[in-house]
Tab-separated table of C-alpha atoms and ligand atoms in Angstrom:
chain	number	residue	atom	x	y	z
A	1	MET	CA	93.463	21.440	-162.372
A	2	ILE	CA	96.194	18.794	-162.966
A	3	LEU	CA	96.160	15.439	-161.160
A	4	ILE	CA	99.666	14.349	-160.245
A	5	ILE	CA	99.839	10.734	-159.031
A	6	GLY	CA	102.984	10.019	-157.092
A	7	GLY	CA	103.488	13.714	-156.322
A	8	ALA	CA	104.997	12.892	-152.925
A	9	GLY	CA	107.852	10.959	-154.591
A	10	TYR	CA	111.240	12.135	-155.755
A	11	ILE	CA	110.528	13.138	-159.382
A	12	GLY	CA	106.822	13.716	-158.813
A	13	SER	CA	107.365	16.303	-156.032
A	14	HIS	CA	109.666	18.329	-158.320
A	15	ALA	CA	107.029	18.179	-161.098
A	16	VAL	CA	104.299	19.385	-158.690
A	17	LYS	CA	106.458	22.398	-157.801
A	18	ALA	CA	107.188	23.108	-161.444
A	19	CYS	CA	103.522	22.991	-162.429
A	20	ILE	CA	102.412	25.188	-159.513
A	21	ASP	CA	105.218	27.697	-160.215
A	22	LYS	CA	103.866	27.922	-163.743
A	23	GLY	CA	100.372	28.734	-162.506
A	24	TYR	CA	98.600	25.333	-162.684
A	25	ASP	CA	96.455	24.089	-159.835
A	26	VAL	CA	97.411	20.660	-158.682
A	27	VAL	CA	95.803	17.695	-156.878
A	28	VAL	CA	98.337	15.162	-155.639
A	29	LEU	CA	97.292	11.544	-155.158
A	30	ASP	CA	99.927	9.414	-153.384
A	31	ASN	CA	99.684	6.420	-151.052
A	32	LEU	CA	102.987	7.488	-149.289
A	33	SER	CA	104.365	3.916	-149.698
A	34	THR	CA	107.642	5.376	-150.899
A	35	GLY	CA	106.825	9.060	-150.986
A	36	HIS	CA	106.916	11.585	-148.115
A	37	ASP	CA	104.126	13.872	-147.014
A	38	GLN	CA	106.739	16.596	-146.370
A	39	ALA	CA	107.641	16.437	-150.077
A	40	VAL	CA	104.130	17.454	-151.104
A	41	ASP	CA	103.991	21.108	-152.041
A	42	PRO	CA	101.782	22.837	-149.485
A	43	ARG	CA	100.107	24.743	-152.321
A	44	ALA	CA	98.675	21.486	-153.758
A	45	ILE	CA	95.553	19.639	-152.629
A	46	PHE	CA	96.725	16.286	-151.188
A	47	VAL	CA	94.714	13.068	-151.339
A	48	LYS	CA	96.223	9.958	-149.709
A	49	GLY	CA	95.331	6.820	-151.608
A	50	ASN	CA	96.104	4.248	-154.222
A	51	LEU	CA	96.460	4.718	-157.919
A	52	GLY	CA	94.306	1.693	-158.627
A	53	ASP	CA	91.445	2.670	-156.294
A	54	GLU	CA	88.556	3.034	-158.717
A	55	SER	CA	86.145	4.692	-156.286
A	56	LEU	CA	88.739	7.209	-155.041
A	57	LEU	CA	89.623	8.067	-158.651
A	58	LYS	CA	85.998	8.488	-159.464
A	59	LYS	CA	85.595	10.834	-156.463
A	60	ILE	CA	88.589	12.925	-157.568
A	61	PHE	CA	87.345	13.200	-161.179
A	62	LEU	CA	83.862	14.195	-160.051
A	63	GLN	CA	85.109	16.725	-157.460
A	64	HIS	CA	87.745	18.467	-159.597
A	65	LYS	CA	87.857	19.535	-163.217
A	66	ILE	CA	90.947	17.569	-164.177
A	67	GLN	CA	92.519	18.735	-167.455
A	68	ALA	CA	95.380	16.223	-167.457
A	69	VAL	CA	96.975	13.454	-165.422
A	70	MET	CA	100.697	12.898	-164.708
A	71	HIS	CA	101.596	9.471	-163.430
A	72	PHE	CA	104.760	9.005	-161.372
A	73	ALA	CA	103.534	6.313	-158.981
A	74	ALA	CA	105.457	3.255	-160.080
A	75	HIS	CA	107.693	0.728	-158.401
A	76	SER	CA	111.137	1.290	-159.843
A	77	LEU	CA	113.756	-1.048	-158.423
A	78	VAL	CA	115.201	-3.222	-161.166
A	79	GLY	CA	116.488	-5.932	-158.779
A	80	GLU	CA	113.256	-6.131	-156.841
A	81	SER	CA	111.317	-6.428	-160.146
A	82	VAL	CA	113.261	-9.621	-160.915
A	83	GLN	CA	112.515	-11.071	-157.471
A	84	GLU	CA	108.846	-9.944	-157.352
A	85	PRO	CA	107.682	-9.429	-160.978
A	86	LEU	CA	103.957	-9.679	-160.117
A	87	LYS	CA	104.273	-6.742	-157.723
A	88	TYR	CA	105.541	-4.738	-160.724
A	89	TYR	CA	102.929	-5.949	-163.183
A	90	ASP	CA	100.204	-5.378	-160.584
A	91	ASN	CA	101.083	-1.795	-159.682
A	92	ASN	CA	102.879	-0.536	-162.803
A	93	VAL	CA	100.554	-2.157	-165.337
A	94	SER	CA	97.168	-3.284	-163.828
A	95	ALA	CA	96.670	-0.214	-161.625
A	96	THR	CA	97.514	2.004	-164.543
A	97	VAL	CA	94.896	0.251	-166.661
A	98	THR	CA	92.325	1.092	-163.953
A	99	LEU	CA	93.502	4.684	-163.956
A	100	ILE	CA	93.210	5.044	-167.742
A	101	LYS	CA	89.759	3.467	-167.745
A	102	GLU	CA	88.540	5.822	-164.988
A	103	MET	CA	90.078	8.794	-166.850
A	104	LEU	CA	88.251	7.907	-170.066
A	105	ARG	CA	85.029	7.257	-168.167
A	106	HIS	CA	85.168	10.874	-166.940
A	107	ASN	CA	86.333	12.200	-170.285
A	108	VAL	CA	89.807	13.070	-169.058
A	109	LYS	CA	91.997	12.388	-172.066
A	110	ARG	CA	95.408	13.957	-171.491
A	111	PHE	CA	98.094	11.832	-169.909
A	112	ILE	CA	101.816	12.168	-169.160
A	113	PHE	CA	103.580	8.948	-168.341
A	114	SER	CA	106.872	8.468	-166.504
A	115	SER	CA	108.754	5.939	-168.610
A	116	THR	CA	112.383	4.932	-168.535
A	117	ALA	CA	115.616	4.224	-170.422
A	118	ALA	CA	115.120	0.682	-169.115
A	119	THR	CA	112.663	0.155	-172.040
A	120	TYR	CA	115.725	0.028	-174.352
A	121	GLY	CA	117.477	-2.840	-172.612
A	122	ILE	CA	121.092	-3.043	-173.804
A	123	PRO	CA	121.207	-0.864	-176.906
A	124	ASP	CA	124.371	-0.674	-178.987
A	125	ALA	CA	123.835	2.937	-180.075
A	126	GLU	CA	126.325	5.638	-178.850
A	127	LEU	CA	123.437	7.969	-178.447
A	128	ILE	CA	120.015	6.376	-177.928
A	129	ASP	CA	117.131	8.026	-179.743
A	130	GLU	CA	113.461	7.130	-179.783
A	131	THR	CA	113.850	5.073	-182.944
A	132	CYS	CA	116.183	2.607	-181.242
A	133	PRO	CA	114.515	-0.791	-180.696
A	134	THR	CA	112.964	-1.381	-177.287
A	135	ASN	CA	114.096	-4.618	-175.688
A	136	PRO	CA	113.849	-4.442	-171.914
A	137	ILE	CA	115.822	-6.961	-169.922
A	138	ASN	CA	113.904	-6.961	-166.646
A	139	PRO	CA	110.251	-6.908	-165.443
A	140	TYR	CA	110.554	-3.221	-164.423
A	141	GLY	CA	111.467	-2.148	-167.982
A	142	ARG	CA	108.856	-4.495	-169.424
A	143	SER	CA	106.130	-3.088	-167.165
A	144	LYS	CA	106.926	0.378	-168.424
A	145	LEU	CA	107.006	-0.644	-172.071
A	146	MET	CA	103.655	-2.473	-171.702
A	147	VAL	CA	102.065	0.744	-170.495
A	148	GLU	CA	103.604	2.666	-173.380
A	149	GLN	CA	102.109	0.152	-175.819
A	150	MET	CA	98.737	0.275	-174.048
A	151	LEU	CA	98.701	4.078	-174.322
A	152	ASP	CA	99.335	3.857	-178.037
A	153	ASP	CA	96.411	1.435	-178.445
A	154	ALA	CA	94.183	3.618	-176.268
A	155	ALA	CA	95.111	6.687	-178.265
A	156	LYS	CA	93.965	4.972	-181.514
A	157	ALA	CA	90.842	3.437	-180.031
A	158	TYR	CA	89.573	6.125	-177.600
A	159	GLY	CA	91.346	9.273	-178.592
A	160	LEU	CA	93.613	9.393	-175.527
A	161	SER	CA	96.215	12.074	-175.882
A	162	TYR	CA	99.509	11.192	-174.267
A	163	VAL	CA	103.194	11.832	-173.865
A	164	SER	CA	105.559	9.129	-172.555
A	165	LEU	CA	108.817	10.542	-171.116
A	166	ARG	CA	111.752	8.142	-170.962
A	167	TYR	CA	113.968	9.331	-168.175
A	168	PHE	CA	117.640	8.452	-168.099
A	169	ASN	CA	119.360	8.774	-164.733
A	170	ALA	CA	117.430	11.274	-162.579
A	171	ALA	CA	119.590	13.025	-159.997
A	172	GLY	CA	120.009	16.298	-158.070
A	173	ALA	CA	117.516	18.254	-156.039
A	174	ASP	CA	115.505	21.486	-156.182
A	175	GLU	CA	117.764	24.526	-155.602
A	176	SER	CA	115.715	25.545	-152.521
A	177	GLY	CA	117.067	22.447	-150.776
A	178	LYS	CA	113.554	21.788	-149.476
A	179	ILE	CA	112.804	18.779	-151.640
A	180	GLY	CA	115.218	16.105	-152.828
A	181	GLU	CA	116.017	12.449	-153.136
A	182	ASP	CA	115.100	10.175	-150.186
A	183	HIS	CA	114.735	6.486	-151.044
A	184	ASP	CA	114.625	3.616	-148.581
A	185	PRO	CA	116.609	1.579	-149.452
A	186	GLU	CA	118.753	3.926	-151.509
A	187	THR	CA	120.279	2.191	-154.522
A	188	HIS	CA	121.308	5.140	-156.758
A	189	LEU	CA	124.923	6.068	-157.242
A	190	ILE	CA	124.984	9.838	-156.565
A	191	PRO	CA	123.006	9.810	-153.209
A	192	LEU	CA	125.046	6.805	-152.052
A	193	VAL	CA	128.340	8.602	-152.754
A	194	LEU	CA	127.105	11.777	-151.008
A	195	GLN	CA	125.768	9.842	-147.959
A	196	HIS	CA	129.164	8.157	-147.742
A	197	LEU	CA	130.938	11.559	-147.924
A	198	LEU	CA	128.613	12.797	-145.158
A	199	GLY	CA	129.838	9.933	-142.934
A	200	LYS	CA	126.581	7.961	-143.213
A	201	ARG	CA	128.154	4.987	-145.023
A	202	GLU	CA	131.632	3.525	-144.638
A	203	SER	CA	132.510	3.359	-148.312
A	204	ILE	CA	131.151	3.497	-151.846
A	205	SER	CA	131.225	0.315	-153.966
A	206	VAL	CA	131.948	0.415	-157.676
A	207	PHE	CA	129.939	-2.384	-159.258
A	208	GLY	CA	132.332	-3.748	-161.879
A	209	THR	CA	135.503	-2.328	-163.424
A	210	ASP	CA	135.745	-4.731	-166.354
A	211	TYR	CA	133.056	-3.257	-168.700
A	212	ASP	CA	133.963	-2.407	-172.243
A	213	THR	CA	134.219	1.328	-171.491
A	214	PRO	CA	137.289	3.619	-171.316
A	215	ASP	CA	137.810	3.191	-167.539
A	216	GLY	CA	135.974	-0.146	-167.240
A	217	THR	CA	133.015	1.249	-165.223
A	218	CYS	CA	129.416	1.754	-166.476
A	219	ILE	CA	128.483	4.948	-168.244
A	220	ARG	CA	125.198	6.759	-167.564
A	221	ASP	CA	123.449	9.967	-168.617
A	222	TYR	CA	122.609	11.937	-165.419
A	223	ILE	CA	119.817	14.412	-165.785
A	224	HIS	CA	118.679	16.947	-163.187
A	225	VAL	CA	115.237	16.332	-161.605
A	226	THR	CA	114.259	19.972	-162.208
A	227	ASP	CA	115.079	19.593	-165.919
A	228	LEU	CA	112.833	16.506	-165.912
A	229	ALA	CA	110.096	18.495	-164.124
A	230	ASP	CA	110.348	21.298	-166.691
A	231	ALA	CA	109.934	18.757	-169.502
A	232	HIS	CA	106.633	17.674	-167.903
A	233	VAL	CA	105.398	21.291	-168.008
A	234	LEU	CA	106.324	21.462	-171.748
A	235	ALA	CA	104.561	18.151	-172.411
A	236	LEU	CA	101.527	19.400	-170.532
A	237	GLN	CA	101.447	22.544	-172.728
A	238	GLN	CA	101.674	20.398	-175.823
A	239	LEU	CA	98.727	18.304	-174.636
A	240	LEU	CA	96.680	21.368	-173.818
A	241	GLU	CA	97.446	23.094	-177.133
A	242	GLU	CA	97.255	20.190	-179.593
A	243	ASP	CA	94.261	18.028	-180.351
A	244	GLN	CA	95.661	14.547	-180.262
A	245	VAL	CA	99.183	13.799	-179.211
A	246	ALA	CA	100.848	10.366	-179.048
A	247	GLU	CA	104.529	10.965	-178.435
A	248	VAL	CA	107.501	9.339	-176.774
A	249	TYR	CA	110.458	11.576	-175.772
A	250	ASN	CA	113.833	10.740	-174.225
A	251	LEU	CA	115.034	12.925	-171.410
A	252	GLY	CA	118.792	12.999	-170.861
A	253	ASN	CA	121.764	15.376	-171.083
A	254	GLY	CA	123.407	13.560	-174.040
A	255	ALA	CA	126.624	13.265	-172.014
A	256	GLY	CA	127.856	10.003	-170.505
A	257	TYR	CA	129.784	9.772	-167.269
A	258	SER	CA	131.384	6.663	-165.855
A	259	VAL	CA	130.880	5.538	-162.188
A	260	LYS	CA	134.490	6.607	-161.509
A	261	GLU	CA	133.920	10.024	-163.069
A	262	VAL	CA	130.802	10.529	-160.918
A	263	ILE	CA	132.641	9.688	-157.767
A	264	GLU	CA	135.493	12.024	-158.739
A	265	THR	CA	132.987	14.851	-159.422
A	266	CYS	CA	131.367	14.228	-155.999
A	267	GLU	CA	134.833	14.573	-154.442
A	268	LYS	CA	135.443	17.794	-156.329
A	269	VAL	CA	132.117	19.329	-155.381
A	270	THR	CA	132.391	18.417	-151.678
A	271	GLY	CA	136.137	18.746	-151.255
A	272	LEU	CA	136.091	15.301	-149.548
A	273	LYS	CA	137.866	12.090	-150.397
A	274	ALA	CA	135.792	8.923	-150.910
A	275	ASN	CA	136.743	5.462	-149.732
A	276	VAL	CA	136.118	3.473	-152.945
A	277	VAL	CA	135.731	-0.294	-152.850
A	278	ILE	CA	135.806	-2.301	-156.079
A	279	ALA	CA	132.946	-4.829	-156.120
A	280	ASP	CA	131.433	-7.354	-158.509
A	281	ARG	CA	129.192	-6.337	-161.360
A	282	ARG	CA	125.563	-5.753	-160.425
A	283	PRO	CA	123.365	-8.087	-162.501
A	284	GLY	CA	121.385	-6.387	-165.237
A	285	ASP	CA	123.517	-3.244	-165.595
A	286	PRO	CA	123.976	-2.204	-169.263
A	287	PRO	CA	127.513	-0.915	-169.870
A	288	ARG	CA	126.441	2.404	-171.389
A	289	LEU	CA	123.162	4.348	-171.588
A	290	VAL	CA	123.343	7.831	-173.115
A	291	ALA	CA	120.372	9.680	-174.525
A	292	SER	CA	119.808	11.716	-177.586
A	293	SER	CA	117.124	14.218	-176.542
A	294	GLU	CA	117.102	15.961	-179.895
A	295	LYS	CA	113.468	15.096	-180.467
A	296	ILE	CA	112.021	16.945	-177.442
A	297	HIS	CA	114.518	19.749	-178.021
A	298	ASN	CA	113.334	20.215	-181.565
A	299	ARG	CA	109.630	19.720	-180.907
A	300	LEU	CA	109.158	21.445	-177.518
A	301	GLY	CA	112.352	23.476	-177.121
A	302	TRP	CA	113.472	21.527	-174.037
A	303	LYS	CA	117.084	22.000	-173.068
A	304	PRO	CA	118.602	20.771	-169.783
A	305	LYS	CA	120.129	23.492	-167.694
A	306	TYR	CA	122.284	21.445	-165.328
A	307	ASP	CA	125.470	19.532	-166.100
A	308	LEU	CA	126.883	16.774	-163.877
A	309	GLU	CA	128.760	19.149	-161.550
A	310	ALA	CA	125.655	21.367	-161.036
A	311	ILE	CA	123.526	18.266	-160.482
A	312	ILE	CA	125.847	17.062	-157.736
A	313	GLN	CA	126.021	20.569	-156.169
A	314	THR	CA	122.231	20.656	-155.763
A	315	ALA	CA	122.192	17.073	-154.463
A	316	TRP	CA	124.939	17.933	-151.938
A	317	HIS	CA	122.960	21.009	-150.754
A	318	TRP	CA	119.958	18.744	-150.160
A	319	HIS	CA	121.867	15.972	-148.387
A	320	LYS	CA	123.734	18.374	-146.117
A	321	GLN	CA	120.480	19.942	-145.035
A	322	HIS	CA	118.663	16.576	-144.675
A	323	PRO	CA	121.302	14.080	-143.678
A	324	ASN	CA	118.591	11.585	-142.540
A	325	GLY	CA	116.095	12.402	-145.332
A	326	TYR	CA	112.619	13.809	-144.765
A	327	ASP	CA	111.086	11.963	-141.857
A	328	LYS	CA	113.876	11.600	-139.398
A	329	GLU	CA	115.034	15.215	-139.071
B	401	UFG	N1	126.589	1.874	-158.945
B	401	UFG	C1	127.752	1.549	-158.331
B	401	UFG	N2	127.715	1.532	-156.940
B	401	UFG	C2	126.570	1.783	-156.252
B	401	UFG	C3	125.407	2.079	-156.954
B	401	UFG	C4	125.430	2.160	-158.323
B	401	UFG	O1	128.795	1.303	-158.899
B	401	UFG	O2	126.621	1.711	-155.009
B	401	UFG	C5	126.650	1.941	-160.462
B	401	UFG	C6	125.621	1.013	-161.103
B	401	UFG	O3	126.185	-0.264	-161.223
B	401	UFG	C7	125.407	1.737	-162.424
B	401	UFG	C8	125.585	3.219	-162.082
B	401	UFG	O4	126.257	3.238	-160.847
B	401	UFG	O5	126.429	1.388	-163.338
B	401	UFG	C9	124.251	3.939	-161.913
B	401	UFG	O6	123.451	3.141	-161.037
B	401	UFG	P1	122.089	3.710	-160.438
B	401	UFG	O7	121.553	2.624	-159.548
B	401	UFG	O8	122.302	5.044	-159.878
B	401	UFG	O9	121.166	3.895	-161.677
B	401	UFG	P2	120.763	2.831	-162.848
B	401	UFG	O10	121.492	3.275	-164.102
B	401	UFG	O11	120.932	1.408	-162.455
B	401	UFG	O12	119.180	3.068	-162.880
B	401	UFG	C10	118.578	3.880	-163.738
B	401	UFG	C11	117.191	4.193	-163.193
B	401	UFG	C12	116.327	3.013	-163.248
B	401	UFG	C13	116.320	2.379	-164.644
B	401	UFG	C14	117.761	2.099	-165.043
B	401	UFG	C15	117.843	1.500	-166.431
B	401	UFG	O13	117.313	4.654	-161.851
B	401	UFG	O14	115.006	3.364	-162.933
B	401	UFG	O15	118.513	3.282	-165.006
B	401	UFG	O16	118.989	0.779	-166.613
B	401	UFG	F1	115.615	1.251	-164.675
């Protein structure tokens, strides 16, 4: 049995499906603060509650034979983390300490952590690999890096076995069209463009056209959520097969696309024309973040299946079927 915390959220719900499809039994723990009960795979056992709830965790560990824990239940808005840093340190760090302590108390020693490219800050490498220095520039990135460091210490001290996965820009939706991205508020580029093209928003803003990039807009590495989910299954297999693992892997496509290129690809996929408004830079945006995922490719054979166009096609399929997201259909 695998415990997936945050399994009602965007990336977590795709990981739940991937694990169950591969034959694992899953318990989902989610407080539904940002997740959706409709996103929880009906084949999973669902427990509503908080990640930092010691007595609830205890109950779950006593009731089920948990082989490994995946942890997706973090706050993840960079801007909000600057305004309300303690909210981020509280949930993303303190509650995770409680979780790890409770795991160890019940002799559950395998852990997969959702980390982020935000741990790198503003790197100057063309392709960022795991040896690049980590220098996060906001509380969100720092909270994630703190947990990574804590995991490393816990591995040495208590024999915790872990994999930290540093996601670049998660996007797209499961091909079934049944689960997908539904954030409130939505801040991510691809869903905002598609919602605009569906007539839900008047325009799409481009945050800054004066960056030191070929077309002046920021470059990101977009990676399909199902490719991310598949990487979790591979990491899980590594944890189940090897005695003690302490690894950090990047997850990206290794291809960078500018904001303008993303909007153009959305137009191409949908056959619709976007109303593009040039706006000021958004504080804290690094000009370019593109991953090298060679390490996980070489070690675990992970290879993303979706390029940008295929990512946007699956996202479009989801948005057309769920124009108002999960709850308001
Ligand atoms: N952008 C726009 N207009 C919008 C929304 C976004 O131009 O309406 C731009 C952003 O400025 C950025 C790019 O599109 O240049 C991508 O923005 P997203 O908000 O989609 O994604 P981010 O790259 O900001 O965020 C991702 C993850 C975060 C992580 C961050 C690290 O979603 O969890 O990378 O920098 F912290």
